[in-house]
Coordinates of C-alpha atoms and ligand atoms in Angstrom, one line a residue:
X1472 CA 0.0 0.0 0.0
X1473 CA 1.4 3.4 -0.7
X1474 CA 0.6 5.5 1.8
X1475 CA 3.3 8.5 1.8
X1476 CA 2.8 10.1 -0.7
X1477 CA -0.9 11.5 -0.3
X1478 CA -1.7 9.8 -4.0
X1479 CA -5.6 9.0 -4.2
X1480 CA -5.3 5.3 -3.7
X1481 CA -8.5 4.2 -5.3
X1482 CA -6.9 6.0 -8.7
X1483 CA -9.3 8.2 -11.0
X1484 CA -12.9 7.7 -11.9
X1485 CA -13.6 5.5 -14.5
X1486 CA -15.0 8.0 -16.6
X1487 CA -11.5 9.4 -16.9
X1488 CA -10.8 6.1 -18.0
X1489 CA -13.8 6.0 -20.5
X1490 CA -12.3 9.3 -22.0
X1491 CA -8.7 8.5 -22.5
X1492 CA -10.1 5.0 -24.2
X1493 CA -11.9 7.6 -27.0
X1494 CA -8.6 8.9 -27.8
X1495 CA -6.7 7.1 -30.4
X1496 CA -3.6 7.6 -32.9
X1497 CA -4.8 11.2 -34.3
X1498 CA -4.8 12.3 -30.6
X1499 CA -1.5 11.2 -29.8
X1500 CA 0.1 12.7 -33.3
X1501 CA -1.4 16.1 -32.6
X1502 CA -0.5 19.2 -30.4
X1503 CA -3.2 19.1 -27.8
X1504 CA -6.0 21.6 -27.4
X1505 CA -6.9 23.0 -24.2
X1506 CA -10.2 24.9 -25.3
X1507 CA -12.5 22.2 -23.3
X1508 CA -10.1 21.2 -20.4
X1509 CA -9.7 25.2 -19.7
X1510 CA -13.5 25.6 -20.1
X1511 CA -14.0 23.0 -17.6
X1512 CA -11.2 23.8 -14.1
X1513 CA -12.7 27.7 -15.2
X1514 CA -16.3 26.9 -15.1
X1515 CA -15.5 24.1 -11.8
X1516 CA -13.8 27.0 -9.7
X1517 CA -16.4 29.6 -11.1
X1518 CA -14.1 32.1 -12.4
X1519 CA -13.5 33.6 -16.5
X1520 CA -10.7 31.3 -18.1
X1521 CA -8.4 34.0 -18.1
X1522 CA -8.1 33.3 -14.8
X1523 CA -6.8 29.9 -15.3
X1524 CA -3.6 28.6 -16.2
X1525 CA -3.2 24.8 -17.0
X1526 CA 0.2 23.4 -15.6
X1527 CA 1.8 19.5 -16.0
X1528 CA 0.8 19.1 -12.0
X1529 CA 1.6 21.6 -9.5
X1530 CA 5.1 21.1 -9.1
X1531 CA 5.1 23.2 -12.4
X1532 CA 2.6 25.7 -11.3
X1533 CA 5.3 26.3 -8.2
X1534 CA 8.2 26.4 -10.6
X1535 CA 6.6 28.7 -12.9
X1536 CA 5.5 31.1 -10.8
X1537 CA 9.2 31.3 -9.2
X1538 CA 10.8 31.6 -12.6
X1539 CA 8.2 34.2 -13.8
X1540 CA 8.9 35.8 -10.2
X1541 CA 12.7 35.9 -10.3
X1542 CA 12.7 36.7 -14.4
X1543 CA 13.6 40.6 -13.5
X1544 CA 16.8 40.9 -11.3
X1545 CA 18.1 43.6 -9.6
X1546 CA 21.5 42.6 -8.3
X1547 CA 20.5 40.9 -5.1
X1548 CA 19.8 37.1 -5.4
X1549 CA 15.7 37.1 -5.5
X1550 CA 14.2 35.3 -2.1
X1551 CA 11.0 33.4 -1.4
X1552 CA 9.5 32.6 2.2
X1553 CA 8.0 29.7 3.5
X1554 CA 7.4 28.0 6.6
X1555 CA 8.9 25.0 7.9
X1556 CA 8.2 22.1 8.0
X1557 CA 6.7 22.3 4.1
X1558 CA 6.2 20.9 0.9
X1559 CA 9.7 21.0 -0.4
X1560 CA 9.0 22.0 -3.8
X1561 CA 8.8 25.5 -2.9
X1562 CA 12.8 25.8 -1.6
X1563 CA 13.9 23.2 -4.0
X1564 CA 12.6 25.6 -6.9
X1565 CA 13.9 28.8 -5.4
X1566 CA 17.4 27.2 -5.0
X1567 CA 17.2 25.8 -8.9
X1568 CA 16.0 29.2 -10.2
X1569 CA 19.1 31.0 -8.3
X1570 CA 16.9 32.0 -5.3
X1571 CA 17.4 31.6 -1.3
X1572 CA 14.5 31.0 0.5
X1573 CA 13.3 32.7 4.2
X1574 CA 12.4 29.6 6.1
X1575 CA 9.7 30.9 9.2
X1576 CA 9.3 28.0 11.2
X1577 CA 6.3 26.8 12.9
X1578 CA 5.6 26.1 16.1
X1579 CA 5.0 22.5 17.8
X1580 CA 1.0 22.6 16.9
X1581 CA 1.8 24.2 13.1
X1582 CA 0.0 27.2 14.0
X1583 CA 0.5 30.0 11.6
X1584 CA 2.0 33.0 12.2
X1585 CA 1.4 35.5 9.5
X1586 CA 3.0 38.5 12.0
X1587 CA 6.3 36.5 11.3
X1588 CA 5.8 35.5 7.8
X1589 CA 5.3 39.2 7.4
X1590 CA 8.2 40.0 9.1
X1591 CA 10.6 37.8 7.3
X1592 CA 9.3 39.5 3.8
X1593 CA 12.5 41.6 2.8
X1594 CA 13.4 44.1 -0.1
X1595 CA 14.1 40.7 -2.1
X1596 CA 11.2 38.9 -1.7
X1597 CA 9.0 37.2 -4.7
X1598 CA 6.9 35.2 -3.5
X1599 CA 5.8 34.2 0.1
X1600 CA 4.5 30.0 0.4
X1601 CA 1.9 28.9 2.3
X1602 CA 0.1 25.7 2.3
X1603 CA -3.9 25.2 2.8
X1604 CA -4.0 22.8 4.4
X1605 CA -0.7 22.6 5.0
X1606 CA 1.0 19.8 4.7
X1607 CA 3.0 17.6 6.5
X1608 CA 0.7 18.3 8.8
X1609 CA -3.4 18.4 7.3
X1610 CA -4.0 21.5 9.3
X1611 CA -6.6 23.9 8.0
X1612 CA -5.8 27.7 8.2
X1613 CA -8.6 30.4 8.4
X1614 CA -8.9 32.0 5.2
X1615 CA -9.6 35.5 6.7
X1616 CA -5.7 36.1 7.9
X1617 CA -4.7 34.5 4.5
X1618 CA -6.1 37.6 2.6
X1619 CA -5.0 40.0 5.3
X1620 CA -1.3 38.9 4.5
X1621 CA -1.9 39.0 0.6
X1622 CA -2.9 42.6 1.4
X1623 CA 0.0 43.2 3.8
X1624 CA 2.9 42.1 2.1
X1625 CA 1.9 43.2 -1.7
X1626 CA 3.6 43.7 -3.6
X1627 CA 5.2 40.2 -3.1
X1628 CA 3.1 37.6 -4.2
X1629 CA 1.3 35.3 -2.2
X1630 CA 0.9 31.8 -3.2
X1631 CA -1.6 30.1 -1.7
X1632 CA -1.1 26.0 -2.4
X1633 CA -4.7 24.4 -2.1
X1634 CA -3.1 21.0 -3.1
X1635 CA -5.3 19.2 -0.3
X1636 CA -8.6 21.8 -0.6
X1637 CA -10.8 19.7 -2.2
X1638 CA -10.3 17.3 1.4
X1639 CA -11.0 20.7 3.4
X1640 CA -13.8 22.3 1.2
X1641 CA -12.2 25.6 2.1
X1642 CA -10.6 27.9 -0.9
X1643 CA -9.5 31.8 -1.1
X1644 CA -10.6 30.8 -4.7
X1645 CA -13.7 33.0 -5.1
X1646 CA -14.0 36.2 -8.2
X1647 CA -14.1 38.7 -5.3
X1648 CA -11.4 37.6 -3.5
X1649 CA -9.3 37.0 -7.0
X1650 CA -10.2 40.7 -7.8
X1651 CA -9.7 42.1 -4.6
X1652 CA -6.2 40.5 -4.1
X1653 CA -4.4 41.0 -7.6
X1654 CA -1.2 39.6 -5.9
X1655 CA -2.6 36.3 -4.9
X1656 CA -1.8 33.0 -6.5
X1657 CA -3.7 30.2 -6.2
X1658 CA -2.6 26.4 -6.7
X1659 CA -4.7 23.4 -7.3
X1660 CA -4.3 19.9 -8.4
X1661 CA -5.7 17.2 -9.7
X1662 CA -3.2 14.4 -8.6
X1663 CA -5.3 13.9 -5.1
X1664 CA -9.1 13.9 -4.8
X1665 CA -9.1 13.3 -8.5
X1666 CA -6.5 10.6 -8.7
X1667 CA -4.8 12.3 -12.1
X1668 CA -1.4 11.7 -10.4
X1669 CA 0.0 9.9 -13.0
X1670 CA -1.2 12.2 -15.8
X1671 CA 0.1 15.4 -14.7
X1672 CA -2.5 17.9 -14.2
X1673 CA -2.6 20.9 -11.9
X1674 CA -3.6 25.1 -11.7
X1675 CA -2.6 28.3 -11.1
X1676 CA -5.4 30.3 -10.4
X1677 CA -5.1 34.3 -10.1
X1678 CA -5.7 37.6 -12.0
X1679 CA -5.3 37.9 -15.7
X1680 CA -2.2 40.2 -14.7
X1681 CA -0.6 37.9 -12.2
X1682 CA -0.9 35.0 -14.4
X1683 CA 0.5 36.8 -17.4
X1684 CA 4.1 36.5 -16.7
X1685 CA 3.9 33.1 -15.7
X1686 CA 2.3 32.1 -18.9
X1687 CA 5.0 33.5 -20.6
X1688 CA 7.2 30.7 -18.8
X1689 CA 5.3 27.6 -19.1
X1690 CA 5.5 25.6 -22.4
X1691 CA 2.6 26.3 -24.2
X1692 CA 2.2 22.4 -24.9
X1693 CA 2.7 21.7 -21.2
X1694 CA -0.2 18.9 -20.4
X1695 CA -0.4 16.4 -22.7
X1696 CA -3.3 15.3 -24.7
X1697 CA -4.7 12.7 -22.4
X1698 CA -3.8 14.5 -19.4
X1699 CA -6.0 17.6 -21.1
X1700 CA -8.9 14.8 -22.2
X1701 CA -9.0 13.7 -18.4
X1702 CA -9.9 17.3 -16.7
X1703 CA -13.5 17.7 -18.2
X1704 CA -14.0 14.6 -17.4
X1705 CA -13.1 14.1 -14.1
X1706 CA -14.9 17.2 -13.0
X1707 CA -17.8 16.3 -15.0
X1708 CA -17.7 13.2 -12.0
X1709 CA -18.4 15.3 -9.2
X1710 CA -20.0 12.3 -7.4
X1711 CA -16.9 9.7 -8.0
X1712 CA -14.5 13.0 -5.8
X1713 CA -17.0 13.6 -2.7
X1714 CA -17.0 9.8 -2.4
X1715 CA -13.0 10.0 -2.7
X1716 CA -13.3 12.8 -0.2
X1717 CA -16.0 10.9 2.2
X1718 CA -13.4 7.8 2.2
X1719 CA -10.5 9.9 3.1
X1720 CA -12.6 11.6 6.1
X1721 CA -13.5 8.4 7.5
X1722 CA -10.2 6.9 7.2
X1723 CA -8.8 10.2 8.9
X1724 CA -11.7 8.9 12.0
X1725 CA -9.7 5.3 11.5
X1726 CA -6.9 6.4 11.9
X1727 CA -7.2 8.7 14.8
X1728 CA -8.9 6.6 16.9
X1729 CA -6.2 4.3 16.5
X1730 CA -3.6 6.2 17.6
X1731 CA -5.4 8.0 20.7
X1732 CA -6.0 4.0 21.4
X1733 CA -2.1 3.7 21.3
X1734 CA -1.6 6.7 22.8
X1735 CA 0.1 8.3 19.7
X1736 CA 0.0 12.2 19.2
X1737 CA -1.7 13.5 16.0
X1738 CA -2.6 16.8 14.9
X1739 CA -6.1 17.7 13.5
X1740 CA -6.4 16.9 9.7
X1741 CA -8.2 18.2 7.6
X1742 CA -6.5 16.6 4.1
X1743 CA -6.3 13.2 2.9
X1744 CA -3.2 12.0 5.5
X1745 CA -1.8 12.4 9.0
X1746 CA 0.9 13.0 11.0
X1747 CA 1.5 10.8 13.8
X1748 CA 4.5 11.5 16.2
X1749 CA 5.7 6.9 16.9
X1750 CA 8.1 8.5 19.4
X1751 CA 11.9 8.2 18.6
X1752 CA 12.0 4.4 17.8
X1753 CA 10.4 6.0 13.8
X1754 CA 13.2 4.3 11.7
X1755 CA 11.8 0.8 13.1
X1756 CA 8.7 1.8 12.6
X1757 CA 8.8 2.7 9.2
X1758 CA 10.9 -0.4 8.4
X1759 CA 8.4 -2.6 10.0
X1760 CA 5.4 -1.3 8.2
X1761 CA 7.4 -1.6 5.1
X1762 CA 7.7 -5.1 5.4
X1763 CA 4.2 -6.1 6.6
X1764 CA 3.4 -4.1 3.3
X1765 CA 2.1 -0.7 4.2
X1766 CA 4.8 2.8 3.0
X1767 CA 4.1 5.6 5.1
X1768 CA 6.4 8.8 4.8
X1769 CA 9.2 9.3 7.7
X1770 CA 8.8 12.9 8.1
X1771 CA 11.1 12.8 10.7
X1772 CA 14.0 14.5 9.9
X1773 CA 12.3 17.9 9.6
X1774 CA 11.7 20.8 11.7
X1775 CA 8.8 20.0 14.2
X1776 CA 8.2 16.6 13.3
X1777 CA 10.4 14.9 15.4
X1778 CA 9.5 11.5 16.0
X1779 CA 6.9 11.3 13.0
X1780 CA 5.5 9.6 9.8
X1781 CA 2.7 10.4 7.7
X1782 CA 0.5 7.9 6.8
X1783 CA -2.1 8.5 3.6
X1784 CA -6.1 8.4 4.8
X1785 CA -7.7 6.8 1.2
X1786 CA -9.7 3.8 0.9
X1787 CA -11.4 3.1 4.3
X1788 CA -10.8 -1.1 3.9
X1789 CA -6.7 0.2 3.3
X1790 CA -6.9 2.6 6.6
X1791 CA -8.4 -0.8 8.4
X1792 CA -5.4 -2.5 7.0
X1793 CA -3.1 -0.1 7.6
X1794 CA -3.8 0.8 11.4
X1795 CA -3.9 -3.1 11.9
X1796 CA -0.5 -3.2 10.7
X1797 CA 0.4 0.0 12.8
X1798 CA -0.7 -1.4 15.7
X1799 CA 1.2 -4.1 15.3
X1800 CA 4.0 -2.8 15.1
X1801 CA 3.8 -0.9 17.9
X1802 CA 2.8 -3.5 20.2
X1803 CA 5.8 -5.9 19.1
X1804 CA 8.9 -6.1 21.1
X1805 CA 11.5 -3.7 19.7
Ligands
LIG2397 C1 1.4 20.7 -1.0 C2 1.6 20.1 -2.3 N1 1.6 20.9 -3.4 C3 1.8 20.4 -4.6 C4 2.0 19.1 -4.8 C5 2.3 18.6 -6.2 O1 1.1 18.3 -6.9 P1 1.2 17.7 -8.4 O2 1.1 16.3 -8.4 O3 0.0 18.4 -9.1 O4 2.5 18.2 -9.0 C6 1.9 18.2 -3.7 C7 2.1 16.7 -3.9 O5 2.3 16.0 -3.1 C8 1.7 18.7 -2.5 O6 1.7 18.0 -1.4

């Protein structure tokens, strides 16, 4: 079972499936079209297509926005800010653009603490990264702060990565907000609830002006044609992802009553995994699950989560299976 890296482990709906079967050789010798996938995230997140960019995942929708960000230099390396622990995409493609980032770390509960993400903004600053929920640890953030900073520290971007907000049903991504907050960026994929992983498909969502010079630096044939055939149709399934989204919630129930059961500390999730401090003995852990079949994520090594994995909530039966197998573990003789 692979449960570290937050994948949707029931895989996409099988209308995608039904749509990428309609496709043939023409489709695969042609330069896709985005008209209808464009149409469709625009029309799903209620704002014009111009306010929509198409991206091969989100990993490109973070590089992009960096390399559009850093394009104009003015002598002093460009920064970034982000908090700590975090998806590691963000400092990874800072430091491969030329960048440094501003780590702000969190505290022991991953509170958020826009006073010091504000603080550590400096003269260099491109963009500040924040994750809602954030991950490692599913935590949801109130959205009201969110656009208080966007205000505050424009204008520096902020980009606001909603990789987990369809688990949440929380987004800043509303036409008012978008229109208020011209220095927002929003990110969105469709490798979780939508279990696209494997075919690459993500957003950046912001104003036509924002988005503008990170257009200029994605490949205009970014997404390929069945990753472009899959969006319409796996938000045409709206059912197939609230069910993905019900399982996850449930097996987030699982897996916390487990662990108060063995006494392990979580923190409140609100995405589809959670981090669970095993204590120092994680290395074993990890190992153990491994071999009784189950991969959970050592997020040990980082700031905070000393003493931690994170284990993917999916499938409720795989949860069952999974916790079994944790408990296990931590009731055999080291
Ligand atoms: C917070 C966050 N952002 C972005 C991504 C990348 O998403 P994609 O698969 O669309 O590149 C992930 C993937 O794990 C993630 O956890």
């Amino acid at each position: 079972m692979r449960l570290h890296l937050n994948e949707n482990t029931a895989g996409c709906s099988p209308a995608v499936l039904d749509a990428l079967r309609a496709l043939g050789r023409v489709d695969a010798g042609l330069y896709p079209d985005y008209d209808a996938a464009i149409t469709a995230v625009a029309r799903h997140f209620e704002v014009p297509p111009d306010h929509v960019l198409l991206t091969n995942g989100l990993d490109e929708g973070i590089l992009a926005s960096i390399g559009a960000a850093f394009r104009v230099r003015d002598g002093a390396p460009p920064e970034t800010v982000g908090v700590a622990p975090a998806f590691d995409m963000y400092e990874v493609c800072t430091t491969a653009l030329g960048g440094r980032m501003r780590i702000v770390p969190l505290n022991r509960d991953f509170d958020l603490d826009v006073d010091a993400v504000a603080a550590a903004v400096t003269p260099a600053t491109r963009i500040v990264f924040l994750t809602n929920p954030h991950n490692p640890s599913g935590r949801s953030y109130e959205l009201a702060p969110l656009r208080t900073l966007a205000r505050r520290i424009a204008p520096v971007l902020l980009f606001v990565d909603e990789a987990y907000a369809d688990f949440s049903g929380e987004s800043l991504i509303d036409r008012q907000t978008l229109e208020d907050l011209p220095t927002l960026i929003v990110g969105r994929t469709f490798s979780k609830s939508y279990g696209l992983a494997g075919l690459r498909a993500g957003t950046v969502v912001a104003s036509p002006a924002t988005l503008d010079p990170i257009r200029r630096v994605v490949p205009p044939y970014s997404l390929n044609a069945w990753a472009a055939a899959a969006l319409p149709a796996a938000i045409a399934d709206r059912a197939y992802r609230d069910w993905y989204c019900a399982q996850a919630a449930e097996s987030r129930s699982i897996l916390l009553d487990t662990c108060s059961r063995l006494g392990l500390r979580t923190w409140p999730s609100s995405a589809n995994f959670m981090l669970v401090n095993v204590g120092p003995d994680v290395s074993r852990v990890v190992a153990s699950l491994a071999r009784l079949g189950v991969r959970v994520r050592d997020r040990s090594p980082e700031h905070g989560c000393a003493g931690c994995i994170r284990i993917t909530a999916g499938l409720v039966d795989e949860t069952r299976h999974a916790a079994a197998a944790l408990e296990e573990v931590l009731c055999a003789a080291p």
